[in-house]
XYZ file of C-alpha atoms in Angstrom:
388
model
C 121.004 32.923 6.667
C 123.617 30.450 6.625
C 122.460 27.022 5.557
C 124.720 25.998 8.585
C 122.392 27.886 10.483
C 119.339 27.572 9.122
C 120.040 23.611 9.314
C 120.514 24.552 13.865
C 117.668 26.855 13.759
C 115.531 23.873 12.608
C 117.687 21.469 14.543
C 116.514 22.339 17.582
C 112.784 22.127 16.981
C 113.436 18.452 16.255
C 115.762 17.150 18.889
C 117.208 18.403 22.360
C 119.752 21.460 23.043
C 122.141 18.939 24.043
C 122.551 16.969 21.016
C 123.209 20.149 19.476
C 125.703 21.375 20.874
C 128.671 20.305 18.446
C 126.041 20.753 15.952
C 128.267 22.753 13.323
C 129.085 21.105 11.062
C 125.506 20.151 10.094
C 125.234 21.490 6.956
C 121.411 21.476 5.563
C 120.114 20.753 2.144
C 117.377 19.603 0.263
C 114.788 20.216 -3.589
C 111.523 20.506 -4.196
C 110.015 20.306 -7.492
C 106.990 21.036 -9.028
C 105.156 20.709 -12.341
C 102.291 18.663 -14.357
C 102.090 15.770 -15.662
C 99.227 13.842 -18.110
C 98.863 10.357 -18.880
C 96.250 8.761 -21.125
C 95.560 5.923 -24.195
C 95.512 1.387 -23.223
C 98.297 -0.652 -22.152
C 98.438 -3.950 -21.893
C 96.854 -5.975 -19.757
C 96.386 -2.425 -18.282
C 93.863 -1.314 -20.200
C 90.863 -1.476 -18.986
C 87.202 0.741 -18.338
C 88.629 3.810 -15.832
C 92.199 3.186 -17.907
C 91.498 4.879 -21.115
C 90.747 8.382 -20.846
C 93.079 10.793 -20.398
C 94.468 12.232 -16.599
C 95.712 15.417 -15.766
C 97.321 16.564 -12.679
C 99.577 18.631 -10.802
C 102.414 16.345 -9.191
C 105.373 17.189 -7.124
C 108.670 15.501 -7.460
C 108.951 14.663 -10.898
C 112.293 15.143 -11.821
C 113.217 14.137 -8.228
C 111.826 13.433 -4.865
C 110.600 16.751 -2.545
C 113.347 16.428 0.821
C 114.822 18.179 3.068
C 118.654 16.666 4.125
C 120.792 17.120 6.896
C 124.065 15.974 6.635
C 127.319 16.725 8.175
C 130.948 14.739 10.221
C 133.566 15.277 12.901
C 136.895 14.469 12.873
C 137.638 11.664 15.942
C 141.390 11.453 15.014
C 143.846 9.675 13.327
C 142.156 10.049 10.385
C 139.239 8.660 11.087
C 135.796 10.926 10.677
C 132.118 9.864 12.042
C 129.715 10.792 9.158
C 125.976 11.032 9.429
C 122.710 11.843 6.433
C 119.204 12.239 7.615
C 116.753 13.022 5.087
C 112.708 13.951 5.031
C 110.315 13.414 2.410
C 107.015 15.657 2.009
C 104.615 16.504 -0.655
C 105.568 19.492 -2.549
C 101.747 20.133 -3.484
C 100.359 19.441 0.176
C 103.035 20.112 2.516
C 102.864 17.178 4.180
C 105.307 14.148 4.872
C 105.057 10.724 2.843
C 104.462 8.740 6.411
C 104.226 8.818 10.187
C 107.491 8.675 10.972
C 108.196 12.090 8.814
C 110.390 10.236 6.742
C 110.983 7.465 3.768
C 114.115 7.936 2.565
C 117.216 7.808 3.649
C 118.930 7.753 7.444
C 121.802 6.291 8.301
C 125.534 7.160 10.268
C 129.016 5.928 9.810
C 132.863 5.934 9.842
C 135.001 7.355 7.282
C 138.729 6.303 7.060
C 141.996 4.768 5.435
C 139.717 1.221 5.464
C 136.865 3.249 3.581
C 133.679 3.586 4.868
C 130.362 1.669 6.665
C 127.416 3.082 7.094
C 125.007 0.904 8.810
C 120.780 2.443 9.150
C 118.158 2.751 6.122
C 120.228 3.090 3.212
C 119.472 3.611 -0.391
C 118.904 0.372 -2.612
C 121.700 -0.998 -4.349
C 119.774 -1.612 -7.707
C 117.729 1.511 -7.766
C 120.664 3.722 -7.087
C 122.333 2.321 -10.489
C 119.194 2.167 -12.793
C 119.242 5.894 -11.843
C 123.168 6.117 -12.358
C 122.660 5.092 -16.317
C 118.565 5.640 -16.512
C 119.341 9.361 -18.311
C 116.199 10.156 -16.977
C 117.696 9.357 -13.409
C 114.596 6.921 -12.465
C 112.570 10.108 -12.721
C 109.679 11.208 -14.715
C 107.679 9.684 -17.451
C 110.005 7.875 -19.516
C 112.397 6.168 -15.670
C 113.421 3.252 -16.395
C 113.123 1.475 -13.542
C 108.676 1.281 -13.201
C 109.450 -1.250 -16.190
C 111.604 -3.534 -14.517
C 109.927 -3.551 -11.019
C 106.533 -4.481 -13.407
C 108.583 -7.986 -14.974
C 110.357 -8.803 -12.595
C 107.512 -8.320 -9.716
C 110.040 -8.114 -6.674
C 110.240 -4.086 -7.892
C 113.266 -1.716 -7.007
C 114.138 -1.096 -3.388
C 114.746 2.296 -3.560
C 115.999 2.249 0.327
C 117.288 -0.647 2.105
C 116.140 -1.064 6.097
C 117.925 -2.799 8.740
C 120.998 -2.393 6.414
C 124.635 -2.307 7.208
C 127.022 -1.257 4.081
C 131.231 -1.633 3.592
C 132.278 0.774 0.688
C 136.801 0.456 -0.305
C 139.256 2.991 -0.920
C 140.272 2.803 -4.245
C 141.911 0.133 -4.566
C 142.582 1.196 -8.117
C 141.921 4.195 -10.235
C 138.693 4.449 -9.679
C 137.623 1.333 -8.952
C 135.880 0.962 -5.380
C 133.985 -2.438 -3.695
C 131.163 -2.079 -2.428
C 129.658 -5.093 0.119
C 125.557 -5.132 1.804
C 123.347 -6.613 3.915
C 120.663 -6.200 5.042
C 118.656 -8.725 7.624
C 115.217 -7.085 6.894
C 115.170 -5.447 3.188
C 111.408 -4.672 3.875
C 111.304 -3.406 7.002
C 109.483 -5.015 10.005
C 109.693 -8.301 11.271
C 106.395 -10.939 10.245
C 105.202 -7.666 7.317
C 106.273 -8.787 3.676
C 104.852 -6.280 1.383
C 105.883 -8.902 -0.807
C 103.015 -11.278 0.155
C 100.460 -8.917 -2.036
C 103.088 -10.651 -5.259
C 102.006 -14.304 -3.979
C 105.272 -15.146 -2.874
C 105.931 -14.637 0.732
C 102.669 -13.632 4.293
C 102.654 -13.219 7.239
C 101.866 -16.524 9.820
C 103.160 -18.002 13.096
C 106.858 -18.603 12.349
C 109.006 -16.036 13.699
C 110.736 -14.740 10.979
C 107.754 -15.248 8.322
C 107.679 -12.411 5.662
C 111.989 -11.178 6.453
C 113.667 -10.378 3.528
C 117.202 -10.818 4.519
C 119.380 -9.720 0.920
C 123.530 -9.587 0.688
C 125.119 -7.448 -2.331
C 128.411 -6.990 -3.450
C 129.300 -4.523 -6.524
C 132.278 -3.483 -8.114
C 132.344 0.696 -9.132
C 134.416 2.075 -11.614
C 134.861 5.687 -12.430
C 137.715 7.249 -13.873
C 137.336 9.724 -16.109
C 134.613 9.696 -19.190
C 134.238 5.844 -18.085
C 131.674 4.472 -15.792
C 131.509 0.615 -15.167
C 129.141 -0.877 -12.607
C 128.967 -4.855 -11.896
C 126.436 -5.951 -8.964
C 125.924 -9.639 -7.231
C 122.118 -9.844 -5.435
C 120.643 -12.057 -3.777
C 117.120 -12.437 -2.347
C 115.127 -14.872 0.122
C 111.929 -14.041 1.155
C 110.670 -16.029 4.771
C 107.563 -17.872 4.698
C 105.271 -18.932 7.066
C 104.359 -22.969 6.991
C 100.470 -21.670 5.853
C 102.451 -19.564 3.291
C 104.319 -23.703 2.024
C 106.851 -23.308 3.992
C 109.766 -23.392 2.536
C 112.206 -20.193 1.546
C 112.642 -18.527 -1.516
C 115.975 -17.443 -2.797
C 116.199 -14.603 -6.123
C 118.976 -14.061 -7.334
C 120.154 -11.226 -9.463
C 122.992 -9.224 -11.281
C 123.337 -6.022 -12.820
C 125.495 -4.488 -15.492
C 125.859 -0.687 -16.652
C 128.019 1.395 -18.304
C 128.410 5.006 -19.439
C 130.951 6.926 -21.646
C 130.858 10.204 -21.792
C 131.847 11.724 -25.686
C 132.286 14.637 -24.235
C 129.698 16.214 -26.524
C 126.927 13.254 -25.896
C 126.954 10.329 -22.921
C 126.174 7.058 -23.907
C 124.916 5.216 -21.291
C 123.671 1.401 -20.776
C 122.104 -1.428 -18.470
C 121.079 -4.261 -17.981
C 119.712 -6.765 -15.524
C 118.795 -9.653 -14.764
C 116.403 -11.817 -11.904
C 116.236 -15.184 -11.672
C 115.013 -17.654 -8.583
C 112.918 -21.385 -7.365
C 110.081 -19.973 -7.098
C 108.155 -22.501 -8.771
C 104.967 -21.535 -8.098
C 105.255 -17.963 -9.440
C 107.675 -17.692 -12.908
C 106.121 -14.746 -13.468
C 108.797 -13.062 -10.966
C 111.777 -15.606 -10.754
C 112.634 -15.044 -14.517
C 112.993 -11.677 -16.164
C 114.814 -9.749 -16.975
C 115.327 -5.624 -18.587
C 117.821 -2.746 -20.094
C 117.803 -0.057 -21.677
C 119.949 2.582 -23.515
C 120.125 5.910 -22.627
C 122.078 9.162 -24.557
C 122.414 12.292 -22.826
C 123.801 15.654 -25.486
C 124.646 19.077 -24.313
C 123.669 21.003 -26.441
C 124.961 24.268 -24.527
C 126.435 24.249 -20.620
C 122.629 25.010 -19.992
C 120.661 22.646 -22.106
C 120.633 19.439 -21.731
C 118.769 16.746 -24.755
C 117.418 13.448 -23.180
C 116.644 10.154 -24.838
C 116.412 6.502 -24.024
C 114.667 2.794 -24.708
C 113.704 0.042 -22.451
C 112.495 -2.453 -22.267
C 111.404 -5.304 -19.490
C 110.394 -8.788 -19.859
C 109.001 -11.942 -18.317
C 110.444 -15.085 -19.491
C 108.216 -17.719 -18.280
C 105.164 -15.502 -19.639
C 104.325 -15.343 -23.594
C 103.125 -11.380 -24.724
C 104.421 -9.964 -21.203
C 106.639 -7.407 -22.738
C 107.299 -3.625 -21.392
C 109.513 -1.565 -23.641
C 109.041 2.411 -23.707
C 110.333 5.627 -25.401
C 111.714 8.149 -23.732
C 112.831 12.064 -24.669
C 113.178 15.417 -22.757
C 115.190 17.918 -21.498
C 116.224 19.843 -19.705
C 117.346 23.643 -19.226
C 119.311 25.656 -15.958
C 118.316 28.768 -15.340
C 121.087 28.236 -12.522
C 123.005 25.342 -10.729
C 120.230 25.040 -8.264
C 116.997 26.614 -10.468
C 116.069 24.067 -13.269
C 112.829 23.885 -16.132
C 112.060 20.451 -17.904
C 109.750 18.706 -19.679
C 109.684 14.558 -21.516
C 107.349 12.649 -22.993
C 107.111 9.185 -22.742
C 105.512 6.210 -25.572
C 105.240 2.238 -24.219
C 104.002 -0.635 -25.869
C 103.175 -3.287 -23.514
C 101.632 -6.908 -24.931
C 98.816 -8.290 -23.438
C 99.184 -9.863 -20.663
C 101.883 -7.495 -19.280
C 100.510 -4.133 -16.454
C 103.451 -1.330 -17.503
C 101.910 1.852 -17.664
C 103.235 4.908 -17.089
C 103.994 6.657 -13.549
C 106.453 9.641 -12.736
C 109.115 6.962 -10.949
C 110.298 4.225 -10.326
C 110.138 3.738 -6.417
C 110.379 0.060 -5.714
C 109.320 -2.331 -3.178
C 107.646 -0.932 0.464
C 104.758 -1.771 2.241
C 103.094 0.724 0.725
C 104.317 0.010 -3.312
C 101.348 -0.884 -5.408
C 100.998 -3.262 -8.273
C 102.977 -1.571 -10.664
C 106.248 -1.354 -8.596
C 105.990 2.211 -8.655
C 105.181 4.902 -5.441
C 102.719 6.434 -7.284
C 100.212 3.943 -9.675
C 100.589 3.381 -12.843
C 98.052 5.364 -15.893
C 97.787 4.505 -19.416
C 101.027 3.824 -22.354
C 101.424 7.791 -23.389
C 102.327 10.494 -21.214
C 104.467 13.914 -20.931
C 105.147 16.167 -17.857
C 106.392 19.514 -17.147
C 107.844 21.062 -14.159
C 110.612 23.499 -11.937
C 112.821 22.184 -9.767
C 114.596 24.108 -7.099
C 117.935 22.765 -4.948
C 119.981 23.902 -1.664
């Protein structure tokens, strides 16, 4: 059965028949990933009882989160198209959905034409996407970079942005595009503030208490072997009178670049977070960077390496540093075996740890800024992934 026919068959079980009258342009895609992960050792501020043994287990979504998605478009005439994309996330080890709503991934609708592209809905987070672009491990596996940045900034890296609208320009010069995005509430429902656990917000009687509006502006350059990204984001945290009354504001800067020499690809990334939260300097003053290398040893075999450092400027002995090494062997264009090792060193006041990915700020995020709790200062994983 073709992907389009299979997509229509699955969609028929989810939406009314009338909606599927024009479903022939719908394509289904997805990923399933399963492997083994082992972590252990002390790690700075997390060197506690229960954090010193070895933790072993089978895990899903190590090289990439498991998902099933649908995308499609409709030609509206005069070069204008309606486009949409929706992804279900699922746990490959249990078969269950990530949440009662069946999806915690992106879901958006938009228009595409000579003017560029406009999207609205739940979209991929800008900062999270950019570090994934320049991290050789794509913000995945035990070597991922983003989980360290989430610890030191306190804000984490929002893997998805709710209530968002995004504009992507057409090419204004060869390889150069611009992006502008705005969300009325980055983290979801009104009055709900997942950042409260980090001490920078809270709920109350105020109508907008807990809201987190954010806007982002980015320049994106991809031309031949060169890639470059410059991103600025402004985040506000609305606080109730009971939690100090005054709103908080954070400025985030991201710079990323890579050059593909053919025999190897070199990449680098830097981010800086500064804000006016005088009660929590650990959150409002931090930065992080990485350098990475990807080497195609053969057409089917990649070697990867990265070094990541993140720190909080206002707290002594709070730095995190991590080395990562790994390899990927492609049996085909869609099936890949992988293995990764990572070693971090965390100062005594740091709470960095090893985790399988770098999912960021959300209502279920842990204090480590990850979708699953970090553990230990050494780790390795092996597994296999298939895309369709």
